[in-house]
PDB file of C-alpha atoms in Angstrom:
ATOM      1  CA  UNK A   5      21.495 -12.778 -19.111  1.00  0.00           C
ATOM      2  CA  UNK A   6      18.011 -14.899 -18.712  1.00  0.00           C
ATOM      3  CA  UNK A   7      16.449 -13.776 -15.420  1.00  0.00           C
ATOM      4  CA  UNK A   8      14.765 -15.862 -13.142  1.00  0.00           C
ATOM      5  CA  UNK A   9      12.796 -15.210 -10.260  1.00  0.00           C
ATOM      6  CA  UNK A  10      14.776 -15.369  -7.385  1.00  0.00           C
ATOM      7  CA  UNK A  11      13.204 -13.311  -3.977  1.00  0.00           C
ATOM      8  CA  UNK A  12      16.647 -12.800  -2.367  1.00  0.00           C
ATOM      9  CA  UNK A  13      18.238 -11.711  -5.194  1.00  0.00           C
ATOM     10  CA  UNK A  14      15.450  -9.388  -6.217  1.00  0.00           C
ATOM     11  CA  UNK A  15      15.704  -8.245  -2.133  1.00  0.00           C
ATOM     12  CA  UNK A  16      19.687  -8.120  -2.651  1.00  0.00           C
ATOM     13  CA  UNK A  17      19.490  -5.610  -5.680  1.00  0.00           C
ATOM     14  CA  UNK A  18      16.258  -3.761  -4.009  1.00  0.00           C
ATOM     15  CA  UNK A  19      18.394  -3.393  -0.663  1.00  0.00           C
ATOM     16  CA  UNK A  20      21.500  -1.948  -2.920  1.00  0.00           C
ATOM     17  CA  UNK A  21      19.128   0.661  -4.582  1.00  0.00           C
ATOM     18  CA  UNK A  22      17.156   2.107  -1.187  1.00  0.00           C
ATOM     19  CA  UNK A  23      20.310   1.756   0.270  1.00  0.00           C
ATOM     20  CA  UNK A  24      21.673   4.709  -1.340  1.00  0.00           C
ATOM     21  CA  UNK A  25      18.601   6.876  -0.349  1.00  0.00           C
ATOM     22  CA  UNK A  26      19.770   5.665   3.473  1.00  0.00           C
ATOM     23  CA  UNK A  27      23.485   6.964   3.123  1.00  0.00           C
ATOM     24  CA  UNK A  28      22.281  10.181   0.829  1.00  0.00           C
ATOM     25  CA  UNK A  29      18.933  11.723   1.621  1.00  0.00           C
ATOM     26  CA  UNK A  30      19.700  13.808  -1.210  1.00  0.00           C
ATOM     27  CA  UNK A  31      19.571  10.688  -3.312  1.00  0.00           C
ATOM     28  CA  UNK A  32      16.252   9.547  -2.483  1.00  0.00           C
ATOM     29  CA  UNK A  33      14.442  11.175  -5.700  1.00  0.00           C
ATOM     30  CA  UNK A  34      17.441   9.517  -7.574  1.00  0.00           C
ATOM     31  CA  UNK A  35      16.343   6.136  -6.703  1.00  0.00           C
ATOM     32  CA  UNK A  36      12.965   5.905  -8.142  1.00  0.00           C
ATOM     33  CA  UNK A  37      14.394   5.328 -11.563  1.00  0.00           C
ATOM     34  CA  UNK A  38      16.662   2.080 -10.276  1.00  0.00           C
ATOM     35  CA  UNK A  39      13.319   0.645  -8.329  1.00  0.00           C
ATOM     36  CA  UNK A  40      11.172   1.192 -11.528  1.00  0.00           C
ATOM     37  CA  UNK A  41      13.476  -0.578 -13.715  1.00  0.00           C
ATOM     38  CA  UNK A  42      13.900  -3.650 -11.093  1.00  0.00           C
ATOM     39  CA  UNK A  43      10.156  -4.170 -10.627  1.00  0.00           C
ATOM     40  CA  UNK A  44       9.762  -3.917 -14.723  1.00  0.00           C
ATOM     41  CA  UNK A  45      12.171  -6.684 -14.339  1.00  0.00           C
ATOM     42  CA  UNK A  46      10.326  -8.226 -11.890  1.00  0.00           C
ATOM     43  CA  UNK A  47       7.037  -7.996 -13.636  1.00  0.00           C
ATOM     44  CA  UNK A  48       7.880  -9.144 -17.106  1.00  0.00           C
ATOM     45  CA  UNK A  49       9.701 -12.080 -15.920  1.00  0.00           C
ATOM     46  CA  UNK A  50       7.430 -13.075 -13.409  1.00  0.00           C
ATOM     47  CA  UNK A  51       5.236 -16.466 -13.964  1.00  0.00           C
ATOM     48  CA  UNK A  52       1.345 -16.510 -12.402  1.00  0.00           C
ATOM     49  CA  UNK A  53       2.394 -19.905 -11.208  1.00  0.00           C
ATOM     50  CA  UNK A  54       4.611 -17.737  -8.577  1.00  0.00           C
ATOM     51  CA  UNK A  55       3.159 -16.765  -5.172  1.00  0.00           C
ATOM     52  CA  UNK A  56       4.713 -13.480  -4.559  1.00  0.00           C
ATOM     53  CA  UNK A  57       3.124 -14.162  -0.440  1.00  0.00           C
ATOM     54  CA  UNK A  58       4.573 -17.728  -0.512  1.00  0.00           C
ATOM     55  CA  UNK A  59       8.118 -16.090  -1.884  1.00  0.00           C
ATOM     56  CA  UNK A  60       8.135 -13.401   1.233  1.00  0.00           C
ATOM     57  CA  UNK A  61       7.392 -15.944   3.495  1.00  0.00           C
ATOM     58  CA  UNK A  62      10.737 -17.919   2.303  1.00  0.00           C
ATOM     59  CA  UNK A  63      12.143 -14.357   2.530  1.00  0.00           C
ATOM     60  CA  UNK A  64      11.170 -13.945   5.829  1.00  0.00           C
ATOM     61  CA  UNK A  65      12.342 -16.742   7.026  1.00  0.00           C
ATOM     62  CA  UNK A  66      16.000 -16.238   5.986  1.00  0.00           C
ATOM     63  CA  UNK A  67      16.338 -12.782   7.368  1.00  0.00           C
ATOM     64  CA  UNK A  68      17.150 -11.570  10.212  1.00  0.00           C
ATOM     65  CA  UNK A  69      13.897  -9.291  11.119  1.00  0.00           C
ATOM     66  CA  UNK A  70      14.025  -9.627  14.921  1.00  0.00           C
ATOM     67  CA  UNK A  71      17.580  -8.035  14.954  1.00  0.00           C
ATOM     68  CA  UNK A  72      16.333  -4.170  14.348  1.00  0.00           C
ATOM     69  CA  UNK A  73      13.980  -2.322  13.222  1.00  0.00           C
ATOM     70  CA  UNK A  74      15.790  -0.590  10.314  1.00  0.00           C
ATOM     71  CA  UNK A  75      16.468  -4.134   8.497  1.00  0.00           C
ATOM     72  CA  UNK A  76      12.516  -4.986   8.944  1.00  0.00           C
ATOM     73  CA  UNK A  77      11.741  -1.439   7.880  1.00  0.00           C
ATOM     74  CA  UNK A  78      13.519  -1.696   4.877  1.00  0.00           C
ATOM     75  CA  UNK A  79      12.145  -5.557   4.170  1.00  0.00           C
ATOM     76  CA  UNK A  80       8.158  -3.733   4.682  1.00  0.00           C
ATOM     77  CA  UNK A  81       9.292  -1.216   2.140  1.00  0.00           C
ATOM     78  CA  UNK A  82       9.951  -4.459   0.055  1.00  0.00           C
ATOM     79  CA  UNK A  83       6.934  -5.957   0.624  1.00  0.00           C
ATOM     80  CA  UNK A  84       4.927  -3.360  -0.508  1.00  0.00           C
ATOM     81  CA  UNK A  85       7.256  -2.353  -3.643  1.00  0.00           C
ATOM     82  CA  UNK A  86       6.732  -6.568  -4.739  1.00  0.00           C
ATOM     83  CA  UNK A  87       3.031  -6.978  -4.034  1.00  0.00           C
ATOM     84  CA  UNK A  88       1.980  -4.246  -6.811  1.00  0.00           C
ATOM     85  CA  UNK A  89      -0.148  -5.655  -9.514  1.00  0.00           C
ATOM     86  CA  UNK A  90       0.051  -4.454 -12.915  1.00  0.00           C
ATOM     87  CA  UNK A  91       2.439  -1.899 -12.892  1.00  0.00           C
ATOM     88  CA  UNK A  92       0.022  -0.092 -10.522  1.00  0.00           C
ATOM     89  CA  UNK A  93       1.725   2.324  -7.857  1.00  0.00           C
ATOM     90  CA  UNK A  94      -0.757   1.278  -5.061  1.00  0.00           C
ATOM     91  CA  UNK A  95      -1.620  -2.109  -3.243  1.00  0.00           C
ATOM     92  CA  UNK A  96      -5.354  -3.648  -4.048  1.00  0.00           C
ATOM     93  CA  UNK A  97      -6.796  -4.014  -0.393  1.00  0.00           C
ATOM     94  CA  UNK A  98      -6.852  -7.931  -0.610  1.00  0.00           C
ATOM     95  CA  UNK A  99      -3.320  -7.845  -1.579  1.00  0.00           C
ATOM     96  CA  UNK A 100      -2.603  -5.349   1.351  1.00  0.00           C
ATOM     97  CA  UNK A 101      -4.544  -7.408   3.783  1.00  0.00           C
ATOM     98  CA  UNK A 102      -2.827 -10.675   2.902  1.00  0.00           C
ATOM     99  CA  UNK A 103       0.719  -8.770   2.889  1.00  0.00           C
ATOM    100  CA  UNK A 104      -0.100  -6.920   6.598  1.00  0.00           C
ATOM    101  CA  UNK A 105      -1.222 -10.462   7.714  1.00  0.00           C
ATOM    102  CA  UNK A 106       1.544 -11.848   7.212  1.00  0.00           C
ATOM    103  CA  UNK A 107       4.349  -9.609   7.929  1.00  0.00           C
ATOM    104  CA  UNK A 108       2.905  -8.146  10.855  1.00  0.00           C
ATOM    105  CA  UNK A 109       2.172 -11.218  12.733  1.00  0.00           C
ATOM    106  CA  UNK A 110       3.241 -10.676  16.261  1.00  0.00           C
ATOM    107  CA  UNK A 111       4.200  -7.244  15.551  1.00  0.00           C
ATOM    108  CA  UNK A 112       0.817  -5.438  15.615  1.00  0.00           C
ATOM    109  CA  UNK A 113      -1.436  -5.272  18.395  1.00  0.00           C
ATOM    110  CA  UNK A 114      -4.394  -4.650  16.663  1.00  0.00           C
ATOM    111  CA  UNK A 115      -3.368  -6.604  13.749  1.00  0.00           C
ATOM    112  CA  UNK A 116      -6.703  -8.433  13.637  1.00  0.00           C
ATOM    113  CA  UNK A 117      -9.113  -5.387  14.020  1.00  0.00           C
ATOM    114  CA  UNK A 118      -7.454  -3.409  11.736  1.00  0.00           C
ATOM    115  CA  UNK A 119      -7.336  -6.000   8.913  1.00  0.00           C
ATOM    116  CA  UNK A 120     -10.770  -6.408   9.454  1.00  0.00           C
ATOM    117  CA  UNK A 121     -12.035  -2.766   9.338  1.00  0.00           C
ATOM    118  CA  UNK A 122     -10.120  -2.084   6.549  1.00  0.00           C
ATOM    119  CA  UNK A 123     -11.530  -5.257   4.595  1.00  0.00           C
ATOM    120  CA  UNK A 124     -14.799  -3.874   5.462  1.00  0.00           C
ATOM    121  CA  UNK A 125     -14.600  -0.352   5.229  1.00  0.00           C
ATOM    122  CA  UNK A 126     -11.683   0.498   2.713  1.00  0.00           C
ATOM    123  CA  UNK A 127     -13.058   0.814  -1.166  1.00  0.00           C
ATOM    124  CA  UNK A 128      -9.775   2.604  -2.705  1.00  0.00           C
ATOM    125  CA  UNK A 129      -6.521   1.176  -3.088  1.00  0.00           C
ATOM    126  CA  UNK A 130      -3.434   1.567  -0.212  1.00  0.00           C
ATOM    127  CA  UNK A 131      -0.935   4.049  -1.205  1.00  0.00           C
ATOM    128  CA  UNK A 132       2.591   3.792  -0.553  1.00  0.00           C
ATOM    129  CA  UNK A 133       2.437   6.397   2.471  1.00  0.00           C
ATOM    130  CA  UNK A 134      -0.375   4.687   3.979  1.00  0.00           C
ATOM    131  CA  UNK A 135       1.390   1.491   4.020  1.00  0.00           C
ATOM    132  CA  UNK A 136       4.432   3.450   5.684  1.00  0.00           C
ATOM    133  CA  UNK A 137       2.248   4.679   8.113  1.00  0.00           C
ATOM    134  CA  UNK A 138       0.438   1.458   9.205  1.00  0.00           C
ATOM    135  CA  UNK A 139       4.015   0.190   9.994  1.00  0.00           C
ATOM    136  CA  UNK A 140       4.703   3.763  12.240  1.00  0.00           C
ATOM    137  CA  UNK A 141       1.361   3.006  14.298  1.00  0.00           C
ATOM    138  CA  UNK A 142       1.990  -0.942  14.934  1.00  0.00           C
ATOM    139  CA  UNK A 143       4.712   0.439  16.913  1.00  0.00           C
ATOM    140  CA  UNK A 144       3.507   3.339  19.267  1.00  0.00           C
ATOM    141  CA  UNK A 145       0.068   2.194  19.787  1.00  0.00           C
ATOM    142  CA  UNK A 146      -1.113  -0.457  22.198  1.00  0.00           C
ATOM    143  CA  UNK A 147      -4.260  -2.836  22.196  1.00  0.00           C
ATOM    144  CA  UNK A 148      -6.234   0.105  24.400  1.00  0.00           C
ATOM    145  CA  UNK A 149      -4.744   2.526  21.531  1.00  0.00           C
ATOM    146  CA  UNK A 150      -2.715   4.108  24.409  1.00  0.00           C
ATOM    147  CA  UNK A 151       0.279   6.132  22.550  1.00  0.00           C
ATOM    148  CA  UNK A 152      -2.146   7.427  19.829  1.00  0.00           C
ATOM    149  CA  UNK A 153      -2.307  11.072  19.500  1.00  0.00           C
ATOM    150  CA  UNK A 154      -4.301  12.941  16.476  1.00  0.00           C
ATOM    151  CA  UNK A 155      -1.723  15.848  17.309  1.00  0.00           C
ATOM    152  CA  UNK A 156       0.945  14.340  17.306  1.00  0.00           C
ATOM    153  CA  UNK A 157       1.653  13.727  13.274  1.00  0.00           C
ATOM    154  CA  UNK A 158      -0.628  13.700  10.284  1.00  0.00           C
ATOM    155  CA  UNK A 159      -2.000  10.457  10.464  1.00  0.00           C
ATOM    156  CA  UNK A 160      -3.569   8.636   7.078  1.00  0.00           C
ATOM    157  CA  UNK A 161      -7.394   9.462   7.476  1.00  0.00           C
ATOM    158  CA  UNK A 162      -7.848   5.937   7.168  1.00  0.00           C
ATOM    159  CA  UNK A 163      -6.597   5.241  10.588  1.00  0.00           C
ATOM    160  CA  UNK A 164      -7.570   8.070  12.306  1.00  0.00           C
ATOM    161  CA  UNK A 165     -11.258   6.408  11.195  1.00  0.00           C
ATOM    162  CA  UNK A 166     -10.274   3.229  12.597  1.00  0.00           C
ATOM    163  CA  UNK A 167      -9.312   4.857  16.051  1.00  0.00           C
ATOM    164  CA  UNK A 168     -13.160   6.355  15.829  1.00  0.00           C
ATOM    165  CA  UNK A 169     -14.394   2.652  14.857  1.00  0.00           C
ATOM    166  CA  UNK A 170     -12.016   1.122  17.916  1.00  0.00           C
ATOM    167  CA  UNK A 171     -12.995   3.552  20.465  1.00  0.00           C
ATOM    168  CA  UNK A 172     -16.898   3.828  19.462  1.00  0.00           C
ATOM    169  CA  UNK A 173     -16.507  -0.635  19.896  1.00  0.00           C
ATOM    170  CA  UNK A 174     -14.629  -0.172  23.100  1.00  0.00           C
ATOM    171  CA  UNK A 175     -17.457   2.316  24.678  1.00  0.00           C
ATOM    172  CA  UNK A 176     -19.740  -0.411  23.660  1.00  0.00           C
ATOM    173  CA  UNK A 177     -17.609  -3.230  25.212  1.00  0.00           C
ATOM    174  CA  UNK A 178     -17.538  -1.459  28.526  1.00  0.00           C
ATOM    175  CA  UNK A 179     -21.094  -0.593  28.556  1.00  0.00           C
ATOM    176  CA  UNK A 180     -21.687  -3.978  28.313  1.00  0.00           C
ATOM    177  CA  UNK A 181     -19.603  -4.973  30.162  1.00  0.00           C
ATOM    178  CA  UNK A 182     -20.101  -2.651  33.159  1.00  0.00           C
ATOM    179  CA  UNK A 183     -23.802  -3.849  32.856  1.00  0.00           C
ATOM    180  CA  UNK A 184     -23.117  -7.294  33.430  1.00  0.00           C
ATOM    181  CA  UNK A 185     -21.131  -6.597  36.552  1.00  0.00           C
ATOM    182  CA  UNK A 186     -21.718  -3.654  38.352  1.00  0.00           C
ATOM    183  CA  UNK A 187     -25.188  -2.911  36.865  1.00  0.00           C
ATOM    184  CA  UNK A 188     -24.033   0.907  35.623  1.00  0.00           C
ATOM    185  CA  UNK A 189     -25.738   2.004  32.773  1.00  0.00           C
ATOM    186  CA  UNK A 190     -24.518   5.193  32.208  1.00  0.00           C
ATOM    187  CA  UNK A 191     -20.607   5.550  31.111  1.00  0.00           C
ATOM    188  CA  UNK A 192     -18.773   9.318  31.105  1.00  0.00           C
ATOM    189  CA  UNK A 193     -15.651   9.473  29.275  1.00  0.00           C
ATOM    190  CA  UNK A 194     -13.487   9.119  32.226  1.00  0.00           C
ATOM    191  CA  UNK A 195     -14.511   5.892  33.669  1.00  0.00           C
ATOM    192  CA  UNK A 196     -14.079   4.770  30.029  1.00  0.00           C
ATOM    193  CA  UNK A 197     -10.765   6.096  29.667  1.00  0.00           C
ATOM    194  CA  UNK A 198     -10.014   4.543  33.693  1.00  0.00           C
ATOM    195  CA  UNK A 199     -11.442   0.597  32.481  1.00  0.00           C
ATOM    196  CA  UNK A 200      -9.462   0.771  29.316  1.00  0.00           C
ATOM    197  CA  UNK A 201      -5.969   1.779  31.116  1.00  0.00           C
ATOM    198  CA  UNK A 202      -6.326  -0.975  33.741  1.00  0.00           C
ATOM    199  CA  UNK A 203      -6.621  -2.999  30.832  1.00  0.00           C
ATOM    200  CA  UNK A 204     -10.251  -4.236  31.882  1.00  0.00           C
ATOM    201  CA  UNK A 205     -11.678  -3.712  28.321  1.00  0.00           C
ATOM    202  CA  UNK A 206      -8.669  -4.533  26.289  1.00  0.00           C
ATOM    203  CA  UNK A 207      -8.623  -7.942  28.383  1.00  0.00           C
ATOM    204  CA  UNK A 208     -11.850  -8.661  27.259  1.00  0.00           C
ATOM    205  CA  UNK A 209     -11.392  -7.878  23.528  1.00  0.00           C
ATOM    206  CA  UNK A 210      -8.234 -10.387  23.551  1.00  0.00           C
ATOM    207  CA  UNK A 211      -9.785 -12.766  24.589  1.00  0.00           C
ATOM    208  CA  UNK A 212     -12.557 -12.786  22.177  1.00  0.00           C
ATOM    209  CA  UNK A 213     -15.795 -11.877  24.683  1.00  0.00           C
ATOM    210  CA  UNK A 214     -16.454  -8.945  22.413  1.00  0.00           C
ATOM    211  CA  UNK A 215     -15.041  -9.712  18.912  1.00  0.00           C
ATOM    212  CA  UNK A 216     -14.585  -7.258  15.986  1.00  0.00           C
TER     213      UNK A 216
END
């Protein structure tokens, strides 16, 4: 049977597979096989007149993503499993960029700032458990990275640097900013820590007085 390529039905039959990792954790390592054999599939098929970003975003707008998390969890999973080049098991960082972008829109606080540091600061590729993980702090963090904790799971090392980056930029946005109003030159950590929860720093970084 000639196969064309067809996101939802590529989606349908990657859904099916993971699927059975969801209903039988023991099947997870079982799955791999299935997923392999799809994106070979996928990849010799595949024509470079084909925007696989252009595809998602027809994807995207078909599903149902604002319904639950688990059904957008499992479409991220897709989006990462899609956008692999070459057979390669990680995403290129322009390809990860573009994908977060675009997926994340609205979903991610610091969706700017983070696709910017990693553009900037990133020089290997994105592994699958980073990507995972990017998804897992989108959700508990907020703009003044309130709800990050270094204790609280093993974070990717990548964004445990860009918490350093954000909060480093922060101390300098209240400096500044304290400076220009109250004439304060000296910071400690807790009047930091006081600005950013009333939201007095993050305010300004929304709205683009101190952009990354």
């Amino acid at each position: 049977m000639e196969f064309t390529f067809d996101i939802f039905e590529i989606y349908r039959q990657y859904c099916e597979i993971t699927s059975r990792a969801i209903d039988c954790p023991d099947e997870a390592q079982k799955v791999r096989m299935p997923k392999e054999q799809l994106w070979k599939m996928v990849e010799s098929r595949i024509s470079r007149s084909v925007s696989i970003l252009d595809e998602l975003q027809k994807l995207m707008s078909r599903l149902h993503l604002m319904a639950g998390f688990s059904e957008f969890s499992r479409f991220y999973g897709f989006v990462f499993f899609i956008c692999r080049e070459n057979g390669q098991k990680n995403l290129t960082v322009g390809r990860a960029v573009m994908a977060w972008r675009l997926v994340l829109s609205g979903r991610f606080r610091l969706l700017n700032q983070w696709c910017n540091f990693v553009e900037k600061n990133q020089r290997y590729n994105i592994s699958e458990d980073t990507w995972r993980q990017v998804l897992a702090f989108s959700r508990c963090v907020h703009e003044n990275l309130e709800g990050y904790d270094p204790e609280a799971g093993a974070w990717p090392i990548l964004i445990d640097e860009f918490v350093e980056y954000m909060y480093r930029y922060m101390i300098s946005a209240v400096y500044t900013y304290t400076w220009r109003h109250t004439h304060i030159y000296y910071l400690c950590k807790c009047d930091l820590l006081t600005l950013i929860k009333h939201g007095t720093a993050s305010s300004d970084l929304e709205n683009g007085i101190y952009p990354l």
